[in-house]
Amino acid sequence: MKRKILIVEDNVALSQLQRDWLERCGYAVTTAIDEPAAKRVLKAENIALILSDVRLPQGNGIELLEWINREHIHIPFVVMTEYASYPDAVRAIKLGAKDYLVKPVHREQLLELVDTFLKHMSAVWNGEKHLFKRTSAQAVKCEKQAKLVAPSDMSVLILGENGTGKESVARMIHNYSDRHEAPFVAVNCGAIPGELAASLLFGHAKGAFTGADTARQGYFDLAKGGTLFLDEIGTLPYSVQSVLLRVLQENTYIPVGDNKERHADVRIVAATNEDIPKAIAERRFREDLYHRLGEFEITQPPLRQCSEDILPLAEFFRKESSTKLRRDTEGFSIEAQQLLLSYEWPGNIRELQNKIKRAVLLTEKPVIEPECMDIGINTNTVSANSVYYDGMTEEKLSIIKALKATGGHRKKTAELLGINPATLYRKMNKYGLK
């Protein structure tokens, strides 16, 4: 059964455009132009996510959110408006809004947000999402470590660059643990405002602060019995780190404005791309919290160190994107495959996924060619060990090596190769080098 999204927007053209985007990705969508219409929809239909403008002809998005709280309707709510104001954002978050976006909200931004809330922050991980099976030695080592630590209740700290798939490792740990039938809750610590961190993590009682019209569960409540994944833990405010440490030490917490302790029945898995020793030295991260979180450390390798995974991952994302975008594709040309292998992927798996999605959308042929990939052969991002070199002419390879040796400085490269700069530019254009 398709999950249904409610768009509350008085700009009919805009709501229709957003509806089209979402329906093309397999979601069911219904719309409402004002607050009364939205209430009627919520009473009559099973809605999984609400996307609401703030300013409406009748009522507004904040009042709709307040009504939802009074009616005890538990649906993720996202506020979208071109009239951005910090007080409205704080109020919306305190009332339980999951996000606050400023228009214009672009297609990819909207689809990523919807995917996040309906798939990753739904609180319950039920194993539906397929985890891609990687075969490179470093990725296999990481997977073995995840499965090894999963049956224990040790806290795990996952280290790695942005876009390497640290959440996938966290989900694997959850899936292979004794808590796999309980919730998996993913929290982006970098998106938590400092003044709201305690409320979001531990919940709050009704009347705990101005705007707290109803009691609210925190992430520790939502993850009860399961796994709480704290992504970007290195960005958590220092003051909140102290509170989190106490909770981990005592296994209890108290919601903001309450006086009753609750048992913290969760398994903590955290992740960061920070240089933790440096952050500790700069007093941005507590050393005692680091030792508490890092009972077991796993390092997720960057994609450039796992070249065996690039083409299988690209194929996986091609099939996934073809289904979502309703495009007929069959694979990649030899040249496109060589291009994929030649690039160092500084944005890692996330960048690869985005490039493939774009290529699937742009290609006019079943077989994807290099020109659809949006990957220039930038000399700073070419892998020196890439099999792409196998298909290069000696001249092209010499130019690439010279460019890398000079840091991309073209005049010095020309001098190194013994040619004039004009000849170098002409040859770079010939070989598609940037």
CSV table of C-alpha atoms in Angstrom, one decimal:
chain,number,residue,atom,x,y,z
A,1,MET,CA,0.0,0.0,0.0
A,2,LYS,CA,1.4,3.4,-1.0
A,3,ARG,CA,2.1,5.9,1.8
A,4,LYS,CA,0.1,9.1,1.4
A,5,ILE,CA,1.4,12.6,1.8
A,6,LEU,CA,-0.7,15.6,2.5
A,7,ILE,CA,0.5,18.9,0.9
A,8,VAL,CA,-1.2,22.0,2.5
A,9,GLU,CA,-0.5,24.8,0.0
A,10,ASP,CA,-2.7,27.6,-1.4
A,11,ASN,CA,-0.5,28.0,-4.5
A,12,VAL,CA,-2.2,25.5,-6.6
A,13,ALA,CA,0.5,25.5,-9.3
A,14,LEU,CA,3.2,24.8,-6.8
A,15,SER,CA,1.2,22.0,-5.0
A,16,GLN,CA,0.5,20.4,-8.3
A,17,LEU,CA,4.2,20.5,-9.2
A,18,GLN,CA,5.2,18.9,-5.9
A,19,ARG,CA,2.5,16.4,-6.2
A,20,ASP,CA,3.8,15.4,-9.6
A,21,TRP,CA,7.3,15.0,-8.2
A,22,LEU,CA,6.2,12.8,-5.4
A,23,GLU,CA,3.8,10.6,-7.4
A,24,ARG,CA,6.6,9.9,-9.9
A,25,CYS,CA,8.5,8.4,-7.0
A,26,GLY,CA,5.7,6.1,-6.0
A,27,TYR,CA,4.0,8.1,-3.3
A,28,ALA,CA,0.3,8.8,-3.1
A,29,VAL,CA,-0.5,12.5,-2.6
A,30,THR,CA,-3.5,14.6,-1.6
A,31,THR,CA,-3.7,18.4,-1.3
A,32,ALA,CA,-5.5,21.0,0.7
A,33,ILE,CA,-5.5,24.8,0.1
A,34,ASP,CA,-6.1,25.9,3.7
A,35,GLU,CA,-6.3,24.7,7.3
A,36,PRO,CA,-10.0,23.7,7.4
A,37,ALA,CA,-9.5,21.5,4.2
A,38,ALA,CA,-6.4,20.0,5.7
A,39,LYS,CA,-8.3,19.0,8.9
A,40,ARG,CA,-11.0,17.4,6.8
A,41,VAL,CA,-8.4,15.3,5.0
A,42,LEU,CA,-6.7,14.3,8.2
A,43,LYS,CA,-10.0,13.1,9.7
A,44,ALA,CA,-10.9,11.1,6.6
A,45,GLU,CA,-7.7,9.7,5.2
A,46,ASN,CA,-4.6,7.7,6.5
A,47,ILE,CA,-1.8,10.3,6.0
A,48,ALA,CA,1.9,9.3,6.6
A,49,LEU,CA,3.5,12.8,6.2
A,50,ILE,CA,2.3,16.5,6.2
A,51,LEU,CA,4.0,19.2,4.1
A,52,SER,CA,2.5,22.5,5.1
A,53,ASP,CA,2.9,26.2,4.1
A,54,VAL,CA,2.8,28.6,7.1
A,55,ARG,CA,0.6,31.4,5.5
A,56,LEU,CA,-2.7,30.1,4.3
A,57,PRO,CA,-6.0,31.8,3.2
A,58,GLN,CA,-7.7,30.4,6.3
A,59,GLY,CA,-5.6,29.6,9.3
A,60,ASN,CA,-1.9,28.8,9.1
A,61,GLY,CA,0.5,26.0,9.3
A,62,ILE,CA,1.5,26.6,13.0
A,63,GLU,CA,-2.2,26.6,14.0
A,64,LEU,CA,-2.7,23.4,12.1
A,65,LEU,CA,0.2,21.8,13.9
A,66,GLU,CA,-1.2,22.9,17.3
A,67,TRP,CA,-4.6,21.3,16.3
A,68,ILE,CA,-2.8,18.1,15.4
A,69,ASN,CA,-1.2,18.0,18.8
A,70,ARG,CA,-4.5,18.6,20.6
A,71,GLU,CA,-6.1,15.8,18.5
A,72,HIS,CA,-3.2,13.5,19.4
A,73,ILE,CA,-2.5,12.8,15.7
A,74,HIS,CA,1.0,11.4,15.4
A,75,ILE,CA,2.1,12.3,11.9
A,76,PRO,CA,5.5,13.8,10.9
A,77,PHE,CA,4.9,17.5,10.1
A,78,VAL,CA,7.2,19.6,7.9
A,79,VAL,CA,6.7,23.4,7.6
A,80,MET,CA,7.5,25.1,4.3
A,81,THR,CA,7.4,28.8,3.8
A,82,GLU,CA,9.0,31.7,1.9
A,83,TYR,CA,8.4,33.9,5.0
A,84,ALA,CA,11.3,32.5,7.1
A,85,SER,CA,11.6,33.6,10.7
A,86,TYR,CA,13.6,32.1,13.5
A,87,PRO,CA,10.8,32.5,16.1
A,88,ASP,CA,8.4,30.5,13.8
A,89,ALA,CA,11.1,27.9,13.3
A,90,VAL,CA,11.7,27.4,17.0
A,91,ARG,CA,8.0,27.4,17.8
A,92,ALA,CA,7.3,24.8,15.0
A,93,ILE,CA,10.1,22.5,16.3
A,94,LYS,CA,8.9,22.8,19.9
A,95,LEU,CA,5.4,21.9,18.8
A,96,GLY,CA,6.8,18.8,17.2
A,97,ALA,CA,7.6,19.7,13.6
A,98,LYS,CA,10.2,17.5,12.1
A,99,ASP,CA,11.7,20.1,9.9
A,100,TYR,CA,11.4,23.8,8.8
A,101,LEU,CA,12.2,24.6,5.1
A,102,VAL,CA,12.5,27.9,3.3
A,103,LYS,CA,11.1,28.2,-0.2
A,104,PRO,CA,11.9,27.6,-2.9
A,105,VAL,CA,12.2,23.9,-2.0
A,106,HIS,CA,13.9,22.2,-4.9
A,107,ARG,CA,12.9,18.8,-6.3
A,108,GLU,CA,15.9,16.8,-5.1
A,109,GLN,CA,15.6,18.5,-1.7
A,110,LEU,CA,12.0,17.6,-1.3
A,111,LEU,CA,12.4,14.0,-2.4
A,112,GLU,CA,15.4,13.5,-0.1
A,113,LEU,CA,13.4,15.0,2.8
A,114,VAL,CA,10.4,12.8,2.2
A,115,ASP,CA,12.6,9.7,1.8
A,116,THR,CA,14.3,10.6,5.1
A,117,PHE,CA,11.1,10.9,7.1
A,118,LEU,CA,9.2,8.0,5.6
A,119,LYS,CA,12.0,5.6,5.5
A,120,HIS,CA,14.7,6.5,8.0
A,121,MET,CA,13.0,8.4,10.8
A,122,SER,CA,9.8,6.4,11.0
A,123,ALA,CA,11.2,5.2,14.3
A,124,VAL,CA,10.7,1.5,13.4
A,125,TRP,CA,13.2,-0.4,11.3
A,126,ASN,CA,11.5,-3.4,9.9
A,127,GLY,CA,14.2,-4.7,7.6
A,128,GLU,CA,12.4,-3.7,4.4
A,129,LYS,CA,15.2,-1.7,3.1
A,130,HIS,CA,17.7,-3.7,1.1
A,131,LEU,CA,21.3,-3.2,2.3
A,132,PHE,CA,23.7,-3.5,-0.7
A,133,LYS,CA,26.2,-6.3,-0.4
A,134,ARG,CA,29.7,-4.9,-0.9
A,135,THR,CA,32.7,-7.1,-1.8
A,136,SER,CA,35.8,-5.0,-1.4
A,137,ALA,CA,38.2,-6.1,1.3
A,138,GLN,CA,37.8,-3.0,3.5
A,139,ALA,CA,34.1,-3.0,3.3
A,140,VAL,CA,33.9,-6.7,4.1
A,141,LYS,CA,36.1,-6.1,7.1
A,142,CYS,CA,33.8,-3.4,8.3
A,143,GLU,CA,30.7,-5.7,7.8
A,144,LYS,CA,32.4,-8.5,9.8
A,145,GLN,CA,33.1,-6.1,12.7
A,146,ALA,CA,29.5,-4.9,12.6
A,147,LYS,CA,28.1,-8.4,12.8
A,148,LEU,CA,30.7,-9.3,15.5
A,149,VAL,CA,29.6,-6.5,17.9
A,150,ALA,CA,25.9,-6.6,17.0
A,151,PRO,CA,24.8,-9.4,19.5
A,152,SER,CA,26.5,-7.5,22.4
A,153,ASP,CA,25.0,-4.4,24.0
A,154,MET,CA,28.3,-2.4,23.6
A,155,SER,CA,28.1,1.2,22.4
A,156,VAL,CA,29.6,1.5,19.0
A,157,LEU,CA,31.3,4.5,17.4
A,158,ILE,CA,31.4,4.5,13.6
A,159,LEU,CA,34.1,6.7,12.0
A,160,GLY,CA,34.3,7.8,8.4
A,161,GLU,CA,34.0,10.6,5.9
A,162,ASN,CA,30.7,12.1,4.8
A,163,GLY,CA,28.7,10.0,2.4
A,164,THR,CA,30.4,6.6,3.2
A,165,GLY,CA,27.3,4.9,4.5
A,166,LYS,CA,27.8,5.0,8.2
A,167,GLU,CA,24.0,4.7,8.8
A,168,SER,CA,24.0,1.5,6.8
A,169,VAL,CA,26.5,0.1,9.2
A,170,ALA,CA,24.4,1.2,12.1
A,171,ARG,CA,21.4,-0.5,10.6
A,172,MET,CA,23.3,-3.7,10.1
A,173,ILE,CA,24.3,-3.7,13.7
A,174,HIS,CA,20.7,-3.2,14.7
A,175,ASN,CA,19.4,-5.9,12.3
A,176,TYR,CA,21.9,-8.5,13.7
A,177,SER,CA,21.2,-7.6,17.3
A,178,ASP,CA,18.7,-9.0,19.8
A,179,ARG,CA,16.9,-5.7,19.5
A,180,HIS,CA,16.1,-6.1,15.7
A,181,GLU,CA,12.4,-6.3,16.2
A,182,ALA,CA,12.3,-3.0,18.2
A,183,PRO,CA,12.7,0.5,16.8
A,184,PHE,CA,15.7,1.9,15.0
A,185,VAL,CA,15.7,5.7,15.4
A,186,ALA,CA,18.2,7.8,13.4
A,187,VAL,CA,19.0,11.3,14.7
A,188,ASN,CA,21.1,13.9,12.9
A,189,CYS,CA,22.8,15.7,15.8
A,190,GLY,CA,24.0,18.4,13.5
A,191,ALA,CA,20.4,19.5,12.8
A,192,ILE,CA,19.5,19.8,16.5
A,193,PRO,CA,19.4,23.4,17.8
A,194,GLY,CA,21.3,23.7,21.1
A,195,GLU,CA,18.3,25.1,23.0
A,196,LEU,CA,16.1,22.2,21.9
A,197,ALA,CA,18.5,19.3,22.2
A,198,ALA,CA,17.4,18.1,25.7
A,199,SER,CA,13.7,18.3,24.6
A,200,LEU,CA,14.3,16.4,21.4
A,201,LEU,CA,16.5,13.7,23.0
A,202,PHE,CA,14.6,13.2,26.2
A,203,GLY,CA,11.1,14.6,25.6
A,204,HIS,CA,9.3,17.2,27.6
A,205,ALA,CA,6.3,17.5,29.9
A,206,LYS,CA,3.3,19.7,29.1
A,207,GLY,CA,4.0,23.3,30.1
A,208,ALA,CA,7.8,22.7,30.4
A,209,PHE,CA,8.5,25.9,28.5
A,210,THR,CA,6.6,28.5,26.5
A,211,GLY,CA,5.0,26.7,23.6
A,212,ALA,CA,5.0,23.3,25.1
A,213,ASP,CA,1.2,22.9,24.9
A,214,THR,CA,1.4,19.1,25.0
A,215,ALA,CA,3.9,16.5,26.3
A,216,ARG,CA,6.3,15.2,23.7
A,217,GLN,CA,8.2,12.0,23.5
A,218,GLY,CA,12.0,12.3,22.9
A,219,TYR,CA,14.2,10.1,20.8
A,220,PHE,CA,15.1,7.9,23.8
A,221,ASP,CA,11.4,7.2,24.2
A,222,LEU,CA,10.9,6.4,20.5
A,223,ALA,CA,13.9,4.1,20.5
A,224,LYS,CA,12.8,2.2,23.6
A,225,GLY,CA,14.0,-1.4,23.4
A,226,GLY,CA,15.8,-0.8,20.2
A,227,THR,CA,18.7,1.2,18.8
A,228,LEU,CA,19.3,5.0,18.9
A,229,PHE,CA,21.7,6.1,16.1
A,230,LEU,CA,23.3,9.4,16.9
A,231,ASP,CA,24.7,10.6,13.6
A,232,GLU,CA,27.2,13.5,13.5
A,233,ILE,CA,27.7,13.2,17.2
A,234,GLY,CA,30.7,15.5,17.0
A,235,THR,CA,28.4,18.5,16.4
A,236,LEU,CA,26.4,18.0,19.5
A,237,PRO,CA,26.7,21.1,21.8
A,238,TYR,CA,29.2,20.6,24.6
A,239,SER,CA,26.6,21.3,27.3
A,240,VAL,CA,24.3,18.6,25.9
A,241,GLN,CA,27.3,16.1,25.8
A,242,SER,CA,27.4,16.3,29.6
A,243,VAL,CA,23.7,15.4,29.9
A,244,LEU,CA,24.1,12.5,27.4
A,245,LEU,CA,27.1,11.2,29.3
A,246,ARG,CA,25.2,11.1,32.5
A,247,VAL,CA,22.3,9.2,30.8
A,248,LEU,CA,24.8,6.7,29.4
A,249,GLN,CA,26.4,6.2,32.8
A,250,GLU,CA,23.2,5.9,34.8
A,251,ASN,CA,20.9,4.5,32.1
A,252,THR,CA,18.2,6.9,33.2
A,253,TYR,CA,16.9,10.2,32.0
A,254,ILE,CA,14.3,12.8,33.0
A,255,PRO,CA,12.1,14.6,30.3
A,256,VAL,CA,12.4,18.4,30.5
A,257,GLY,CA,9.9,19.8,33.0
A,258,ASP,CA,9.2,16.4,34.5
A,259,ASN,CA,10.4,14.9,37.8
A,260,LYS,CA,10.1,11.2,37.1
A,261,GLU,CA,13.1,9.2,36.0
A,262,ARG,CA,12.8,6.9,33.0
A,263,HIS,CA,14.9,3.9,32.2
A,264,ALA,CA,17.1,4.4,29.1
A,265,ASP,CA,16.4,1.0,27.4
A,266,VAL,CA,18.3,1.7,24.2
A,267,ARG,CA,21.5,0.6,22.5
A,268,ILE,CA,23.6,3.6,21.4
A,269,VAL,CA,25.4,3.6,18.0
A,270,ALA,CA,27.0,6.9,17.2
A,271,ALA,CA,28.9,8.2,14.1
A,272,THR,CA,31.1,11.1,13.1
A,273,ASN,CA,33.4,12.4,10.4
A,274,GLU,CA,35.2,14.5,13.0
A,275,ASP,CA,38.8,14.1,14.0
A,276,ILE,CA,37.9,13.2,17.6
A,277,PRO,CA,41.3,13.5,19.2
A,278,LYS,CA,41.6,17.0,17.7
A,279,ALA,CA,38.0,17.9,18.9
A,280,ILE,CA,39.0,16.7,22.4
A,281,ALA,CA,42.1,18.8,22.3
A,282,GLU,CA,40.1,21.9,21.2
A,283,ARG,CA,37.6,21.2,24.0
A,284,ARG,CA,34.8,20.7,21.5
A,285,PHE,CA,34.2,17.1,22.5
A,286,ARG,CA,34.3,15.4,25.9
A,287,GLU,CA,37.0,12.8,26.3
A,288,ASP,CA,34.9,10.8,28.8
A,289,LEU,CA,31.9,10.8,26.4
A,290,TYR,CA,34.2,9.6,23.6
A,291,HIS,CA,35.4,6.6,25.7
A,292,ARG,CA,31.8,5.8,26.7
A,293,LEU,CA,30.5,5.9,23.1
A,294,GLY,CA,33.5,4.2,21.6
A,295,GLU,CA,33.4,0.9,23.5
A,296,PHE,CA,33.8,-0.6,20.0
A,297,GLU,CA,35.0,1.5,17.0
A,298,ILE,CA,34.4,0.7,13.4
A,299,THR,CA,36.0,2.7,10.5
A,300,GLN,CA,33.9,2.9,7.4
A,301,PRO,CA,36.4,3.3,4.4
A,302,PRO,CA,36.0,5.9,1.7
A,303,LEU,CA,34.8,4.8,-1.7
A,304,ARG,CA,38.2,5.6,-3.3
A,305,GLN,CA,39.7,2.8,-1.3
A,306,CYS,CA,37.1,0.3,-2.4
A,307,SER,CA,37.3,0.4,-6.2
A,308,GLU,CA,35.8,-3.1,-6.5
A,309,ASP,CA,32.5,-1.7,-5.1
A,310,ILE,CA,32.1,1.2,-7.6
A,311,LEU,CA,30.6,-0.5,-10.6
A,312,PRO,CA,28.3,-2.8,-8.6
A,313,LEU,CA,27.1,0.2,-6.6
A,314,ALA,CA,26.6,2.2,-9.7
A,315,GLU,CA,24.5,-0.6,-11.2
A,316,PHE,CA,22.5,-0.9,-8.0
A,317,PHE,CA,21.7,2.8,-8.0
A,318,ARG,CA,21.0,2.7,-11.7
A,319,LYS,CA,18.2,0.1,-11.2
A,320,GLU,CA,16.9,1.9,-8.1
A,321,SER,CA,16.8,5.3,-9.9
A,322,SER,CA,15.3,3.8,-13.1
A,323,THR,CA,12.4,2.5,-11.0
A,324,LYS,CA,11.9,5.7,-9.0
A,325,LEU,CA,12.2,8.0,-12.1
A,326,ARG,CA,10.3,5.6,-14.4
A,327,ARG,CA,13.1,5.5,-16.9
A,328,ASP,CA,14.2,2.5,-19.1
A,329,THR,CA,17.9,1.9,-18.8
A,330,GLU,CA,20.0,-1.2,-19.3
A,331,GLY,CA,23.5,-0.3,-18.1
A,332,PHE,CA,26.6,1.7,-18.7
A,333,SER,CA,28.8,1.9,-21.7
A,334,ILE,CA,32.5,0.7,-21.4
A,335,GLU,CA,33.5,4.4,-21.5
A,336,ALA,CA,31.1,5.3,-18.8
A,337,GLN,CA,32.4,2.4,-16.6
A,338,GLN,CA,36.0,3.6,-17.2
A,339,LEU,CA,35.0,7.1,-16.2
A,340,LEU,CA,33.3,5.9,-13.0
A,341,LEU,CA,36.5,4.0,-12.0
A,342,SER,CA,38.8,6.9,-12.8
A,343,TYR,CA,37.1,9.3,-10.4
A,344,GLU,CA,38.1,9.5,-6.7
A,345,TRP,CA,34.6,10.2,-5.4
A,346,PRO,CA,35.3,12.8,-2.7
A,347,GLY,CA,31.6,12.7,-1.8
A,348,ASN,CA,31.8,8.9,-1.5
A,349,ILE,CA,28.7,6.7,-2.0
A,350,ARG,CA,26.3,9.6,-1.6
A,351,GLU,CA,27.9,11.4,-4.5
A,352,LEU,CA,27.9,8.3,-6.6
A,353,GLN,CA,24.2,7.8,-6.0
A,354,ASN,CA,23.4,11.4,-7.0
A,355,LYS,CA,25.6,11.2,-10.1
A,356,ILE,CA,23.8,8.0,-11.2
A,357,LYS,CA,20.4,9.4,-10.5
A,358,ARG,CA,21.2,12.4,-12.6
A,359,ALA,CA,22.5,10.2,-15.4
A,360,VAL,CA,19.4,8.1,-15.4
A,361,LEU,CA,17.3,11.2,-15.8
A,362,LEU,CA,19.4,12.7,-18.6
A,363,THR,CA,20.1,9.7,-20.8
A,364,GLU,CA,18.2,9.4,-24.0
A,365,LYS,CA,19.5,5.9,-24.6
A,366,PRO,CA,19.1,2.6,-22.7
A,367,VAL,CA,22.9,2.5,-22.2
A,368,ILE,CA,24.3,5.4,-20.2
A,369,GLU,CA,27.2,7.2,-21.8
A,370,PRO,CA,29.9,9.4,-20.2
A,371,GLU,CA,28.3,12.7,-21.2
A,372,CYS,CA,25.3,12.0,-19.0
A,373,MET,CA,27.5,11.4,-15.9
A,374,ASP,CA,28.4,15.0,-15.0
A,375,ILE,CA,31.9,13.9,-14.2
A,376,GLY,CA,34.8,15.9,-15.7
A,377,ILE,CA,38.2,14.3,-15.7
A,378,ASN,CA,39.4,16.8,-13.1
A,379,THR,CA,43.1,16.0,-12.4
A,380,ASN,CA,42.6,16.5,-8.7
A,381,THR,CA,40.0,13.7,-8.5
A,382,VAL,CA,41.5,11.1,-10.8
A,383,SER,CA,42.6,7.8,-9.1
A,384,ALA,CA,46.2,7.0,-10.0
A,385,ASN,CA,45.5,3.3,-9.7
A,386,SER,CA,42.4,3.3,-11.8
A,387,VAL,CA,41.8,0.8,-14.5
A,388,TYR,CA,40.7,3.7,-16.5
A,389,TYR,CA,44.3,4.2,-17.5
A,390,ASP,CA,44.2,0.9,-19.3
A,391,GLY,CA,42.2,2.4,-22.1
A,392,MET,CA,44.1,5.7,-22.3
A,393,THR,CA,46.7,6.7,-24.9
A,394,GLU,CA,50.2,7.2,-23.6
A,395,GLU,CA,49.9,10.9,-24.4
A,396,LYS,CA,46.7,11.4,-22.4
A,397,LEU,CA,48.2,9.5,-19.4
A,398,SER,CA,51.3,11.6,-19.5
A,399,ILE,CA,49.3,14.8,-19.5
A,400,ILE,CA,47.2,13.6,-16.5
A,401,LYS,CA,50.3,12.6,-14.5
A,402,ALA,CA,52.0,15.9,-15.3
A,403,LEU,CA,48.9,17.9,-14.2
A,404,LYS,CA,48.8,15.9,-11.0
A,405,ALA,CA,52.5,16.5,-10.4
A,406,THR,CA,52.0,20.3,-10.8
A,407,GLY,CA,48.8,20.5,-8.8
A,408,GLY,CA,46.9,21.4,-12.0
A,409,HIS,CA,49.0,24.4,-12.8
A,410,ARG,CA,48.8,24.5,-16.6
A,411,LYS,CA,51.8,26.6,-17.4
A,412,LYS,CA,54.1,24.4,-15.3
A,413,THR,CA,52.5,21.3,-16.8
A,414,ALA,CA,53.3,22.6,-20.3
A,415,GLU,CA,56.9,23.3,-19.3
A,416,LEU,CA,57.1,19.8,-17.7
A,417,LEU,CA,55.9,18.2,-20.9
A,418,GLY,CA,58.1,20.3,-23.1
A,419,ILE,CA,55.1,21.9,-25.0
A,420,ASN,CA,53.7,25.4,-25.2
A,421,PRO,CA,50.5,26.2,-23.1
A,422,ALA,CA,48.4,26.6,-26.3
A,423,THR,CA,49.2,23.0,-27.3
A,424,LEU,CA,48.5,21.8,-23.8
A,425,TYR,CA,45.0,23.4,-23.8
A,426,ARG,CA,44.3,21.9,-27.2
A,427,LYS,CA,45.3,18.4,-26.1
A,428,MET,CA,43.3,18.8,-22.9
A,429,ASN,CA,40.2,19.7,-24.8
A,430,LYS,CA,40.8,16.7,-27.2
A,431,TYR,CA,40.9,14.3,-24.2
A,432,GLY,CA,38.1,15.9,-22.2
A,433,LEU,CA,40.4,17.0,-19.4
A,434,LYS,CA,39.5,20.0,-17.2
